[in-house]
mmCIF file of C-alpha atoms and ligand atoms in Angstrom:
data_model
loop_
_atom_site.group_PDB
_atom_site.id
_atom_site.type_symbol
_atom_site.label_atom_id
_atom_site.label_comp_id
_atom_site.label_asym_id
_atom_site.label_seq_id
_atom_site.Cartn_x
_atom_site.Cartn_y
_atom_site.Cartn_z
ATOM 1 C CA UNK A 1 -6.912 31.236 -40.397
ATOM 2 C CA UNK A 2 -9.530 28.378 -41.193
ATOM 3 C CA UNK A 3 -10.296 27.714 -44.678
ATOM 4 C CA UNK A 4 -14.137 28.531 -45.103
ATOM 5 C CA UNK A 5 -14.625 26.904 -48.626
ATOM 6 C CA UNK A 6 -14.955 23.302 -47.607
ATOM 7 C CA UNK A 7 -15.509 20.180 -49.878
ATOM 8 C CA UNK A 8 -14.012 21.839 -52.861
ATOM 9 C CA UNK A 9 -14.855 20.016 -55.957
ATOM 10 C CA UNK A 10 -13.771 21.976 -59.112
ATOM 11 C CA UNK A 11 -15.204 19.547 -61.503
ATOM 12 C CA UNK A 12 -18.782 20.941 -61.131
ATOM 13 C CA UNK A 13 -19.544 24.661 -61.247
ATOM 14 C CA UNK A 14 -19.959 26.101 -57.843
ATOM 15 C CA UNK A 15 -23.380 27.834 -59.230
ATOM 16 C CA UNK A 16 -25.041 26.851 -62.119
ATOM 17 C CA UNK A 17 -27.680 28.925 -63.793
ATOM 18 C CA UNK A 18 -29.909 27.436 -66.575
ATOM 19 C CA UNK A 19 -32.740 29.318 -68.681
ATOM 20 C CA UNK A 20 -33.140 31.808 -65.954
ATOM 21 C CA UNK A 21 -35.826 34.390 -66.687
ATOM 22 C CA UNK A 22 -36.866 37.169 -64.384
ATOM 23 C CA UNK A 23 -39.944 39.510 -64.822
ATOM 24 C CA UNK A 24 -41.080 42.405 -62.758
ATOM 25 C CA UNK A 25 -44.623 43.918 -62.794
ATOM 26 C CA UNK A 26 -43.828 47.305 -64.116
ATOM 27 C CA UNK A 27 -46.295 50.186 -63.789
ATOM 28 C CA UNK A 28 -47.800 49.571 -67.494
ATOM 29 C CA UNK A 29 -46.088 46.507 -68.581
ATOM 30 C CA UNK A 30 -44.242 43.688 -67.511
ATOM 31 C CA UNK A 31 -40.489 44.269 -67.342
ATOM 32 C CA UNK A 32 -38.296 41.186 -68.797
ATOM 33 C CA UNK A 33 -35.162 41.899 -66.436
ATOM 34 C CA UNK A 34 -33.386 38.565 -67.130
ATOM 35 C CA UNK A 35 -33.403 36.913 -70.530
ATOM 36 C CA UNK A 36 -32.777 33.272 -70.696
ATOM 37 C CA UNK A 37 -29.486 33.341 -68.746
ATOM 38 C CA UNK A 38 -27.287 30.351 -68.713
ATOM 39 C CA UNK A 39 -23.996 30.595 -66.323
ATOM 40 C CA UNK A 40 -21.479 28.402 -64.719
ATOM 41 C CA UNK A 41 -19.738 30.033 -61.945
ATOM 42 C CA UNK A 42 -16.609 28.042 -61.024
ATOM 43 C CA UNK A 43 -15.452 27.260 -57.618
ATOM 44 C CA UNK A 44 -12.884 29.366 -55.606
ATOM 45 C CA UNK A 45 -12.672 32.068 -58.434
ATOM 46 C CA UNK A 46 -13.501 35.540 -58.757
ATOM 47 C CA UNK A 47 -16.443 35.886 -61.351
ATOM 48 C CA UNK A 48 -17.276 39.391 -62.762
ATOM 49 C CA UNK A 49 -20.447 40.460 -64.095
ATOM 50 C CA UNK A 50 -20.418 44.111 -65.998
ATOM 51 C CA UNK A 51 -23.150 45.914 -67.636
ATOM 52 C CA UNK A 52 -24.676 49.557 -67.554
ATOM 53 C CA UNK A 53 -26.734 50.766 -65.021
ATOM 54 C CA UNK A 54 -30.420 48.885 -65.583
ATOM 55 C CA UNK A 55 -28.893 46.219 -67.530
ATOM 56 C CA UNK A 56 -30.111 43.462 -64.644
ATOM 57 C CA UNK A 57 -26.960 42.753 -62.607
ATOM 58 C CA UNK A 58 -28.721 43.533 -59.369
ATOM 59 C CA UNK A 59 -31.494 41.347 -60.187
ATOM 60 C CA UNK A 60 -29.255 38.509 -61.280
ATOM 61 C CA UNK A 61 -27.010 38.672 -58.117
ATOM 62 C CA UNK A 62 -30.062 38.757 -56.052
ATOM 63 C CA UNK A 63 -31.734 35.602 -57.267
ATOM 64 C CA UNK A 64 -28.387 33.649 -56.207
ATOM 65 C CA UNK A 65 -29.339 33.983 -52.567
ATOM 66 C CA UNK A 66 -33.090 34.072 -52.597
ATOM 67 C CA UNK A 67 -33.351 37.898 -52.048
ATOM 68 C CA UNK A 68 -35.116 37.955 -55.712
ATOM 69 C CA UNK A 69 -37.231 34.986 -56.801
ATOM 70 C CA UNK A 70 -36.758 33.771 -60.001
ATOM 71 C CA UNK A 71 -39.758 33.336 -62.744
ATOM 72 C CA UNK A 72 -38.390 30.478 -64.924
ATOM 73 C CA UNK A 73 -35.317 28.332 -65.115
ATOM 74 C CA UNK A 74 -32.935 26.955 -62.254
ATOM 75 C CA UNK A 75 -30.338 28.047 -59.863
ATOM 76 C CA UNK A 76 -27.925 25.104 -58.460
ATOM 77 C CA UNK A 77 -25.723 25.983 -55.717
ATOM 78 C CA UNK A 78 -23.180 22.875 -55.158
ATOM 79 C CA UNK A 79 -25.854 20.633 -57.064
ATOM 80 C CA UNK A 80 -28.605 21.767 -54.885
ATOM 81 C CA UNK A 81 -31.716 23.257 -56.606
ATOM 82 C CA UNK A 82 -32.576 26.645 -55.031
ATOM 83 C CA UNK A 83 -36.189 26.354 -55.848
ATOM 84 C CA UNK A 84 -36.485 22.922 -54.423
ATOM 85 C CA UNK A 85 -35.296 23.855 -50.870
ATOM 86 C CA UNK A 86 -37.918 24.111 -48.027
ATOM 87 C CA UNK A 87 -37.588 27.144 -45.674
ATOM 88 C CA UNK A 88 -35.193 25.421 -43.053
ATOM 89 C CA UNK A 89 -32.899 24.264 -46.070
ATOM 90 C CA UNK A 90 -33.217 27.895 -47.792
ATOM 91 C CA UNK A 91 -32.051 29.411 -44.541
ATOM 92 C CA UNK A 92 -28.992 26.986 -44.059
ATOM 93 C CA UNK A 93 -27.928 27.626 -47.800
ATOM 94 C CA UNK A 94 -28.214 31.429 -47.239
ATOM 95 C CA UNK A 95 -25.827 31.022 -44.406
ATOM 96 C CA UNK A 96 -23.306 29.811 -47.072
ATOM 97 C CA UNK A 97 -23.727 33.035 -49.218
ATOM 98 C CA UNK A 98 -22.481 36.365 -47.866
ATOM 99 C CA UNK A 99 -23.338 39.483 -49.401
ATOM 100 C CA UNK A 100 -21.682 43.217 -49.667
ATOM 101 C CA UNK A 101 -23.694 46.221 -50.863
ATOM 102 C CA UNK A 102 -22.718 49.513 -52.602
ATOM 103 C CA UNK A 103 -23.902 51.620 -49.535
ATOM 104 C CA UNK A 104 -22.560 49.033 -46.792
ATOM 105 C CA UNK A 105 -26.179 48.640 -45.276
ATOM 106 C CA UNK A 106 -24.822 49.124 -41.493
ATOM 107 C CA UNK A 107 -26.748 49.973 -38.681
ATOM 108 C CA UNK A 108 -25.884 53.329 -37.531
ATOM 109 C CA UNK A 109 -26.631 53.085 -33.741
ATOM 110 C CA UNK A 110 -24.784 49.970 -33.473
ATOM 111 C CA UNK A 111 -20.810 49.736 -33.119
ATOM 112 C CA UNK A 112 -18.864 47.885 -35.464
ATOM 113 C CA UNK A 113 -18.277 44.905 -33.386
ATOM 114 C CA UNK A 114 -22.370 44.681 -33.101
ATOM 115 C CA UNK A 115 -22.762 45.057 -36.599
ATOM 116 C CA UNK A 116 -20.694 42.314 -37.430
ATOM 117 C CA UNK A 117 -22.055 40.041 -34.625
ATOM 118 C CA UNK A 118 -25.545 40.686 -35.633
ATOM 119 C CA UNK A 119 -26.094 37.795 -37.939
ATOM 120 C CA UNK A 120 -24.900 35.493 -35.615
ATOM 121 C CA UNK A 121 -27.030 36.859 -32.920
ATOM 122 C CA UNK A 122 -30.146 36.334 -35.183
ATOM 123 C CA UNK A 123 -28.965 32.816 -35.787
ATOM 124 C CA UNK A 124 -28.834 32.134 -32.063
ATOM 125 C CA UNK A 125 -25.096 31.524 -32.051
ATOM 126 C CA UNK A 126 -23.766 30.827 -28.682
ATOM 127 C CA UNK A 127 -21.804 33.964 -26.888
ATOM 128 C CA UNK A 128 -18.469 32.323 -26.769
ATOM 129 C CA UNK A 129 -18.738 31.419 -30.404
ATOM 130 C CA UNK A 130 -19.926 34.792 -31.626
ATOM 131 C CA UNK A 131 -16.875 36.324 -29.682
ATOM 132 C CA UNK A 132 -14.605 34.146 -31.663
ATOM 133 C CA UNK A 133 -15.952 34.738 -35.022
ATOM 134 C CA UNK A 134 -16.276 38.362 -34.807
ATOM 135 C CA UNK A 135 -12.780 38.819 -33.555
ATOM 136 C CA UNK A 136 -11.568 36.440 -36.274
ATOM 137 C CA UNK A 137 -13.306 38.427 -39.093
ATOM 138 C CA UNK A 138 -12.252 41.639 -37.786
ATOM 139 C CA UNK A 139 -8.639 40.614 -37.618
ATOM 140 C CA UNK A 140 -9.316 39.585 -41.337
ATOM 141 C CA UNK A 141 -10.310 42.990 -42.512
ATOM 142 C CA UNK A 142 -8.037 44.661 -40.398
ATOM 143 C CA UNK A 143 -10.258 46.808 -38.096
ATOM 144 C CA UNK A 144 -9.767 44.993 -34.558
ATOM 145 C CA UNK A 145 -8.774 48.434 -33.504
ATOM 146 C CA UNK A 146 -12.365 49.806 -34.519
ATOM 147 C CA UNK A 147 -14.466 47.394 -32.997
ATOM 148 C CA UNK A 148 -16.002 49.962 -30.349
ATOM 149 C CA UNK A 149 -16.616 52.676 -33.051
ATOM 150 C CA UNK A 150 -19.518 53.496 -34.720
ATOM 151 C CA UNK A 151 -20.119 53.454 -38.685
ATOM 152 C CA UNK A 152 -20.360 57.389 -38.797
ATOM 153 C CA UNK A 153 -16.682 57.570 -37.327
ATOM 154 C CA UNK A 154 -15.121 55.308 -40.397
ATOM 155 C CA UNK A 155 -14.132 56.179 -43.891
ATOM 156 C CA UNK A 156 -16.153 54.661 -46.778
ATOM 157 C CA UNK A 157 -13.285 52.052 -47.427
ATOM 158 C CA UNK A 158 -13.396 51.139 -43.599
ATOM 159 C CA UNK A 159 -17.412 50.910 -43.662
ATOM 160 C CA UNK A 160 -17.133 48.589 -46.517
ATOM 161 C CA UNK A 161 -14.436 46.517 -44.691
ATOM 162 C CA UNK A 162 -17.001 46.162 -41.909
ATOM 163 C CA UNK A 163 -19.560 44.978 -44.642
ATOM 164 C CA UNK A 164 -16.983 42.175 -45.779
ATOM 165 C CA UNK A 165 -16.207 41.217 -41.954
ATOM 166 C CA UNK A 166 -20.240 40.814 -41.543
ATOM 167 C CA UNK A 167 -20.668 39.035 -44.610
ATOM 168 C CA UNK A 168 -17.932 36.785 -43.623
ATOM 169 C CA UNK A 169 -19.091 35.876 -40.047
ATOM 170 C CA UNK A 170 -21.273 32.715 -40.957
ATOM 171 C CA UNK A 171 -18.005 31.467 -42.920
ATOM 172 C CA UNK A 172 -19.588 31.381 -45.949
ATOM 173 C CA UNK A 173 -18.544 29.407 -49.393
ATOM 174 C CA UNK A 174 -19.615 32.275 -51.827
ATOM 175 C CA UNK A 175 -19.631 36.170 -51.459
ATOM 176 C CA UNK A 176 -21.745 38.184 -53.558
ATOM 177 C CA UNK A 177 -20.600 41.910 -54.203
ATOM 178 C CA UNK A 178 -23.225 44.171 -55.387
ATOM 179 C CA UNK A 179 -20.982 47.240 -56.598
ATOM 180 C CA UNK A 180 -19.036 47.007 -53.644
ATOM 181 C CA UNK A 181 -16.521 49.780 -54.555
ATOM 182 C CA UNK A 182 -18.929 52.150 -56.552
ATOM 183 C CA UNK A 183 -19.161 54.625 -53.691
ATOM 184 C CA UNK A 184 -15.563 54.676 -52.991
ATOM 185 C CA UNK A 185 -12.609 56.694 -54.050
ATOM 186 C CA UNK A 186 -9.730 55.172 -55.983
ATOM 187 C CA UNK A 187 -7.558 54.744 -53.088
ATOM 188 C CA UNK A 188 -10.424 52.915 -50.861
ATOM 189 C CA UNK A 189 -11.382 50.999 -53.909
ATOM 190 C CA UNK A 190 -7.825 49.444 -54.207
ATOM 191 C CA UNK A 191 -7.677 48.430 -50.591
ATOM 192 C CA UNK A 192 -11.069 46.868 -50.793
ATOM 193 C CA UNK A 193 -10.411 45.177 -54.110
ATOM 194 C CA UNK A 194 -7.099 43.835 -52.774
ATOM 195 C CA UNK A 195 -8.766 42.360 -49.662
ATOM 196 C CA UNK A 196 -11.497 40.652 -51.766
ATOM 197 C CA UNK A 197 -8.562 39.079 -53.697
ATOM 198 C CA UNK A 198 -6.912 37.795 -50.253
ATOM 199 C CA UNK A 199 -10.307 36.387 -49.088
ATOM 200 C CA UNK A 200 -10.459 34.560 -52.434
ATOM 201 C CA UNK A 201 -7.041 33.419 -52.450
ATOM 202 C CA UNK A 202 -6.615 32.528 -48.898
ATOM 203 C CA UNK A 203 -10.153 31.300 -47.907
ATOM 204 C CA UNK A 204 -10.859 29.710 -51.208
ATOM 205 C CA UNK A 205 -14.199 31.665 -51.006
ATOM 206 C CA UNK A 206 -16.290 31.902 -54.639
ATOM 207 C CA UNK A 207 -16.563 35.698 -55.372
ATOM 208 C CA UNK A 208 -19.439 36.869 -57.458
ATOM 209 C CA UNK A 209 -18.961 40.608 -58.291
ATOM 210 C CA UNK A 210 -21.111 42.920 -60.149
ATOM 211 C CA UNK A 211 -19.937 46.600 -61.254
ATOM 212 C CA UNK A 212 -20.285 49.098 -63.988
ATOM 213 C CA UNK A 213 -16.572 49.751 -63.746
ATOM 214 C CA UNK A 214 -14.144 47.839 -66.105
ATOM 215 C CA UNK A 215 -11.240 48.917 -63.720
ATOM 216 C CA UNK A 216 -12.672 46.642 -60.999
ATOM 217 C CA UNK A 217 -12.906 43.564 -63.343
ATOM 218 C CA UNK A 218 -9.683 44.068 -64.763
ATOM 219 C CA UNK A 219 -7.952 44.132 -61.233
ATOM 220 C CA UNK A 220 -9.308 41.196 -59.592
ATOM 221 C CA UNK A 221 -11.612 39.094 -61.839
ATOM 222 C CA UNK A 222 -10.688 35.726 -63.282
ATOM 223 C CA UNK A 223 -13.684 35.614 -65.525
ATOM 224 C CA UNK A 224 -16.381 38.030 -66.895
ATOM 225 C CA UNK A 225 -19.723 38.198 -68.591
ATOM 226 C CA UNK A 226 -21.075 41.351 -69.885
ATOM 227 C CA UNK A 227 -24.817 41.858 -69.648
ATOM 228 C CA UNK A 228 -26.834 44.140 -71.548
ATOM 229 C CA UNK A 229 -30.563 44.540 -71.595
ATOM 230 C CA UNK A 230 -31.071 41.622 -69.417
ATOM 231 C CA UNK A 231 -28.893 39.221 -71.565
ATOM 232 C CA UNK A 232 -25.368 37.957 -71.510
ATOM 233 C CA UNK A 233 -23.712 39.212 -74.801
ATOM 234 C CA UNK A 234 -19.974 38.326 -74.264
ATOM 235 C CA UNK A 235 -18.170 36.053 -71.730
ATOM 236 C CA UNK A 236 -14.914 34.417 -71.328
ATOM 237 C CA UNK A 237 -11.483 34.884 -69.182
ATOM 238 C CA UNK A 238 -11.174 38.556 -68.475
ATOM 239 C CA UNK A 239 -7.754 38.915 -70.539
ATOM 240 C CA UNK A 240 -9.450 37.750 -73.677
ATOM 241 C CA UNK A 241 -12.505 39.617 -73.234
ATOM 242 C CA UNK A 242 -10.579 42.565 -72.830
ATOM 243 C CA UNK A 243 -8.211 41.933 -75.708
ATOM 244 C CA UNK A 244 -11.079 41.099 -78.196
ATOM 245 C CA UNK A 245 -13.853 43.068 -77.210
ATOM 246 C CA UNK A 246 -16.744 41.841 -80.049
ATOM 247 C CA UNK A 247 -19.722 43.481 -78.756
ATOM 248 C CA UNK A 248 -19.952 47.488 -78.811
ATOM 249 C CA UNK A 249 -21.292 47.695 -75.347
ATOM 250 C CA UNK A 250 -18.031 45.652 -74.273
ATOM 251 C CA UNK A 251 -16.260 48.251 -76.304
ATOM 252 C CA UNK A 252 -17.668 51.166 -74.776
ATOM 253 C CA UNK A 253 -17.370 49.762 -71.278
ATOM 254 C CA UNK A 254 -13.714 49.482 -72.039
ATOM 255 C CA UNK A 255 -13.638 53.284 -73.470
ATOM 256 C CA UNK A 256 -12.440 51.974 -76.818
ATOM 257 C CA UNK A 257 -14.600 54.388 -78.550
ATOM 258 C CA UNK A 258 -13.366 57.087 -77.081
ATOM 259 C CA UNK A 259 -10.982 58.557 -79.724
ATOM 260 C CA UNK A 260 -9.671 61.893 -78.883
ATOM 261 C CA UNK A 261 -7.924 62.745 -82.321
ATOM 262 C CA UNK A 262 -6.915 66.235 -83.003
ATOM 263 C CA UNK A 263 -8.642 65.828 -86.346
ATOM 264 C CA UNK A 264 -11.912 64.981 -88.055
ATOM 265 C CA UNK A 265 -12.093 61.226 -89.041
ATOM 266 C CA UNK A 266 -14.468 60.377 -92.004
ATOM 267 C CA UNK A 267 -15.856 56.819 -92.139
ATOM 268 C CA UNK A 268 -15.629 57.113 -96.007
ATOM 269 C CA UNK A 269 -12.800 58.242 -98.362
ATOM 270 C CA UNK A 270 -13.328 61.959 -99.139
ATOM 271 C CA UNK A 271 -11.936 63.990 -102.149
ATOM 272 C CA UNK A 272 -9.386 65.848 -99.932
ATOM 273 C CA UNK A 273 -8.518 62.802 -97.645
ATOM 274 C CA UNK A 274 -4.671 62.373 -97.309
ATOM 275 C CA UNK A 275 -4.343 59.767 -94.541
ATOM 276 C CA UNK A 276 -5.727 56.385 -93.588
ATOM 277 C CA UNK A 277 -6.400 56.120 -89.883
ATOM 278 C CA UNK A 278 -5.522 52.685 -88.652
ATOM 279 C CA UNK A 279 -6.266 50.805 -85.481
ATOM 280 C CA UNK A 280 -3.630 48.228 -84.663
ATOM 281 C CA UNK A 281 -4.203 45.439 -81.910
ATOM 282 C CA UNK A 282 -1.721 43.228 -80.478
ATOM 283 C CA UNK A 283 -1.389 40.599 -77.658
ATOM 284 C CA UNK A 284 1.701 39.007 -76.463
ATOM 285 C CA UNK A 285 3.460 37.819 -73.157
ATOM 286 C CA UNK A 286 5.099 40.773 -71.682
ATOM 287 C CA UNK A 287 8.520 39.655 -72.596
ATOM 288 C CA UNK A 288 7.820 39.593 -76.117
ATOM 289 C CA UNK A 289 6.448 43.141 -76.952
ATOM 290 C CA UNK A 290 6.564 43.705 -80.592
ATOM 291 C CA UNK A 291 9.330 45.813 -82.304
ATOM 292 C CA UNK A 292 7.664 48.918 -83.530
ATOM 293 C CA UNK A 293 10.457 49.649 -86.164
ATOM 294 C CA UNK A 294 9.533 46.416 -87.829
ATOM 295 C CA UNK A 295 5.962 47.073 -88.029
ATOM 296 C CA UNK A 296 6.179 50.610 -89.011
ATOM 297 C CA UNK A 297 8.613 49.760 -91.798
ATOM 298 C CA UNK A 298 5.907 47.801 -93.437
ATOM 299 C CA UNK A 299 4.167 50.990 -94.656
ATOM 300 C CA UNK A 300 5.395 52.689 -97.708
ATOM 301 C CA UNK A 301 4.642 56.298 -96.692
ATOM 302 C CA UNK A 302 5.231 58.058 -93.003
ATOM 303 C CA UNK A 303 3.341 56.691 -90.156
ATOM 304 C CA UNK A 304 2.473 59.052 -87.201
ATOM 305 C CA UNK A 305 1.073 57.540 -83.833
ATOM 306 C CA UNK A 306 -1.937 59.186 -82.225
ATOM 307 C CA UNK A 307 -2.923 57.013 -79.427
ATOM 308 C CA UNK A 308 -1.443 54.157 -77.671
ATOM 309 C CA UNK A 309 -2.850 51.990 -74.569
ATOM 310 C CA UNK A 310 -1.159 49.152 -73.262
ATOM 311 C CA UNK A 311 -2.783 46.816 -70.658
ATOM 312 C CA UNK A 312 -1.118 44.065 -68.494
ATOM 313 C CA UNK A 313 -3.886 41.858 -67.807
ATOM 314 C CA UNK A 314 -3.263 38.193 -66.171
ATOM 315 C CA UNK A 315 0.160 38.319 -67.626
ATOM 316 C CA UNK A 316 -1.080 39.111 -71.213
ATOM 317 C CA UNK A 317 0.231 42.154 -72.692
ATOM 318 C CA UNK A 318 -2.557 43.649 -74.797
ATOM 319 C CA UNK A 319 -1.809 46.926 -77.069
ATOM 320 C CA UNK A 320 -4.045 49.198 -79.038
ATOM 321 C CA UNK A 321 -2.162 51.646 -81.406
ATOM 322 C CA UNK A 322 -4.273 54.417 -83.464
ATOM 323 C CA UNK A 323 -2.031 55.362 -86.430
ATOM 324 C CA UNK A 324 -2.130 57.603 -89.377
ATOM 325 C CA UNK A 325 -0.235 56.845 -92.637
ATOM 326 C CA UNK A 326 -0.527 58.949 -95.883
ATOM 327 C CA UNK A 327 -1.469 56.726 -98.001
ATOM 328 C CA UNK A 328 -5.452 56.260 -98.858
ATOM 329 C CA UNK A 329 -5.367 53.089 -101.071
ATOM 330 C CA UNK A 330 -3.651 50.825 -98.534
ATOM 331 C CA UNK A 331 -3.605 47.125 -99.483
ATOM 332 C CA UNK A 332 -4.933 45.952 -95.887
ATOM 333 C CA UNK A 333 -4.956 42.388 -96.484
ATOM 334 C CA UNK A 334 -1.226 42.515 -97.564
ATOM 335 C CA UNK A 335 -0.561 44.416 -94.492
ATOM 336 C CA UNK A 336 -2.639 41.735 -92.299
ATOM 337 C CA UNK A 337 -0.368 39.132 -93.978
ATOM 338 C CA UNK A 338 2.954 40.750 -93.511
ATOM 339 C CA UNK A 339 2.243 41.684 -89.623
ATOM 340 C CA UNK A 340 0.394 38.601 -88.822
ATOM 341 C CA UNK A 341 3.223 37.627 -86.467
ATOM 342 C CA UNK A 342 3.038 40.939 -84.495
ATOM 343 C CA UNK A 343 -0.303 42.351 -84.976
ATOM 344 C CA UNK A 344 -3.293 40.285 -84.251
ATOM 345 C CA UNK A 345 -5.946 42.931 -85.946
ATOM 346 C CA UNK A 346 -5.548 45.843 -88.189
ATOM 347 C CA UNK A 347 -8.185 47.815 -89.389
ATOM 348 C CA UNK A 348 -8.927 50.993 -91.125
ATOM 349 C CA UNK A 349 -11.218 53.231 -88.989
ATOM 350 C CA UNK A 350 -11.464 56.061 -91.265
ATOM 351 C CA UNK A 351 -9.756 58.627 -93.306
ATOM 352 C CA UNK A 352 -8.582 62.178 -92.484
ATOM 353 C CA UNK A 353 -6.612 65.256 -93.481
ATOM 354 C CA UNK A 354 -4.192 65.759 -90.805
ATOM 355 C CA UNK A 355 -1.796 68.602 -91.093
ATOM 356 C CA UNK A 356 1.625 67.313 -90.437
HETATM 357 N N1 LIG B 401 -38.362 45.384 -57.895
HETATM 358 C C1 LIG B 401 -38.568 46.166 -59.022
HETATM 359 N N2 LIG B 401 -39.492 46.092 -59.738
HETATM 360 C C2 LIG B 401 -39.622 46.581 -61.006
HETATM 361 N N3 LIG B 401 -38.715 46.813 -61.800
HETATM 362 C C3 LIG B 401 -37.555 46.273 -61.390
HETATM 363 C C4 LIG B 401 -37.362 46.015 -60.041
HETATM 364 N N4 LIG B 401 -36.042 46.040 -59.849
HETATM 365 C C5 LIG B 401 -35.264 46.146 -61.075
HETATM 366 N N5 LIG B 401 -36.295 46.319 -61.928
HETATM 367 C C6 LIG B 401 -36.016 46.880 -63.381
HETATM 368 O O1 LIG B 401 -35.104 45.725 -63.915
HETATM 369 C C7 LIG B 401 -34.257 46.289 -64.647
HETATM 370 C C8 LIG B 401 -32.902 45.731 -64.163
HETATM 371 O O2 LIG B 401 -32.673 46.286 -62.931
HETATM 372 P P1 LIG B 401 -31.234 45.822 -62.125
HETATM 373 O O3 LIG B 401 -31.356 44.638 -61.966
HETATM 374 O O4 LIG B 401 -31.315 46.813 -60.857
HETATM 375 O O5 LIG B 401 -30.022 46.586 -63.003
HETATM 376 P P2 LIG B 401 -28.740 46.943 -62.720
HETATM 377 O O6 LIG B 401 -28.222 46.472 -61.486
HETATM 378 O O7 LIG B 401 -27.942 46.442 -63.571
HETATM 379 O O8 LIG B 401 -28.598 48.388 -62.771
HETATM 380 C C9 LIG B 401 -34.328 47.702 -64.574
HETATM 381 O O9 LIG B 401 -35.301 47.920 -65.949
HETATM 382 C C10 LIG B 401 -34.993 47.841 -63.426
HETATM 383 O O10 LIG B 401 -36.018 49.181 -63.629
HETATM 384 MG MG1 LIG B 402 -27.430 47.531 -59.581
#
């Protein structure tokens, strides 16, 4: 298989976004959809952008291939300023940027083969070359045997694989994915994510992926930014953002807020409170999981475990424990000091009266 991502220079970001603003004319007022976005998207990595519905994700990704104009700021792709390109140059750079969509956007009256061939036909590529390229990408996504089928005869996952084949037919250097797995069941989602990872690793294509699902970020992204109300509020390596989510929105997206405890927690100490409820977070490499006996011995009173969650992200083990201990006057600073080699973070999240 040929490598699509030619002339790799890892020292410069593949995509550089500076002071990007995007306004839409709304019905009554202007909508400020993207607010002063600054981003360096590295070459040949999988870069995730996560946020809730309406956060500005689609607006952002669509500016990268000129599907959406920008109001202020600049976007450089391989040091080429998108806004400074003439029409012919824009067409050329767009061929280096493939895109896939949530609802696949396939033409129902055309076969799989014809759908994939279409961008090349439009670009007046000669027949023999079209033949070679279409067969090449259909083999890559594992759909050679569906070439003569129509989209209606395919599963959702297969349709998205056709979408991926079509997006790769110009041998792009960048692949943009707008909620590419949001319409798929978990099994097809895994297949499509594995395929995206293979495309990234084997062909060196830079992938920019937007989603509202943390699971997607967790599975394949190297880096992530969190976007809320058109602004980037958090960014970093996926494992680091996952282990130390600073913003409430990130915690929500991670579902950390969803405590499902069998008793009521009060934020303040009540007269009848008997227990402190603590959240412990640790972070280690998978070979050095903490010794829980040591941790629980530090407490003077009994300790009950109510929730635990362990993630393994890019070879970092990230654990969260919710415990109750029968003491309401904890010296939290001394606990932190005693556990500092095992537990990265300890906080009292409230008080309760569990009935053990
Ligand atoms: N073409 C448009 N015209 C006017 N407003 C738009 C348009 N596209 C998006 N918006 C608004 O911009 C904001 C961001 O939308 P969008 O980028 O689609 O978010 P997301 O993809 O994160 O759901 C929303 O408030 C949305 O209503
Ligand atoms: Mg969207």
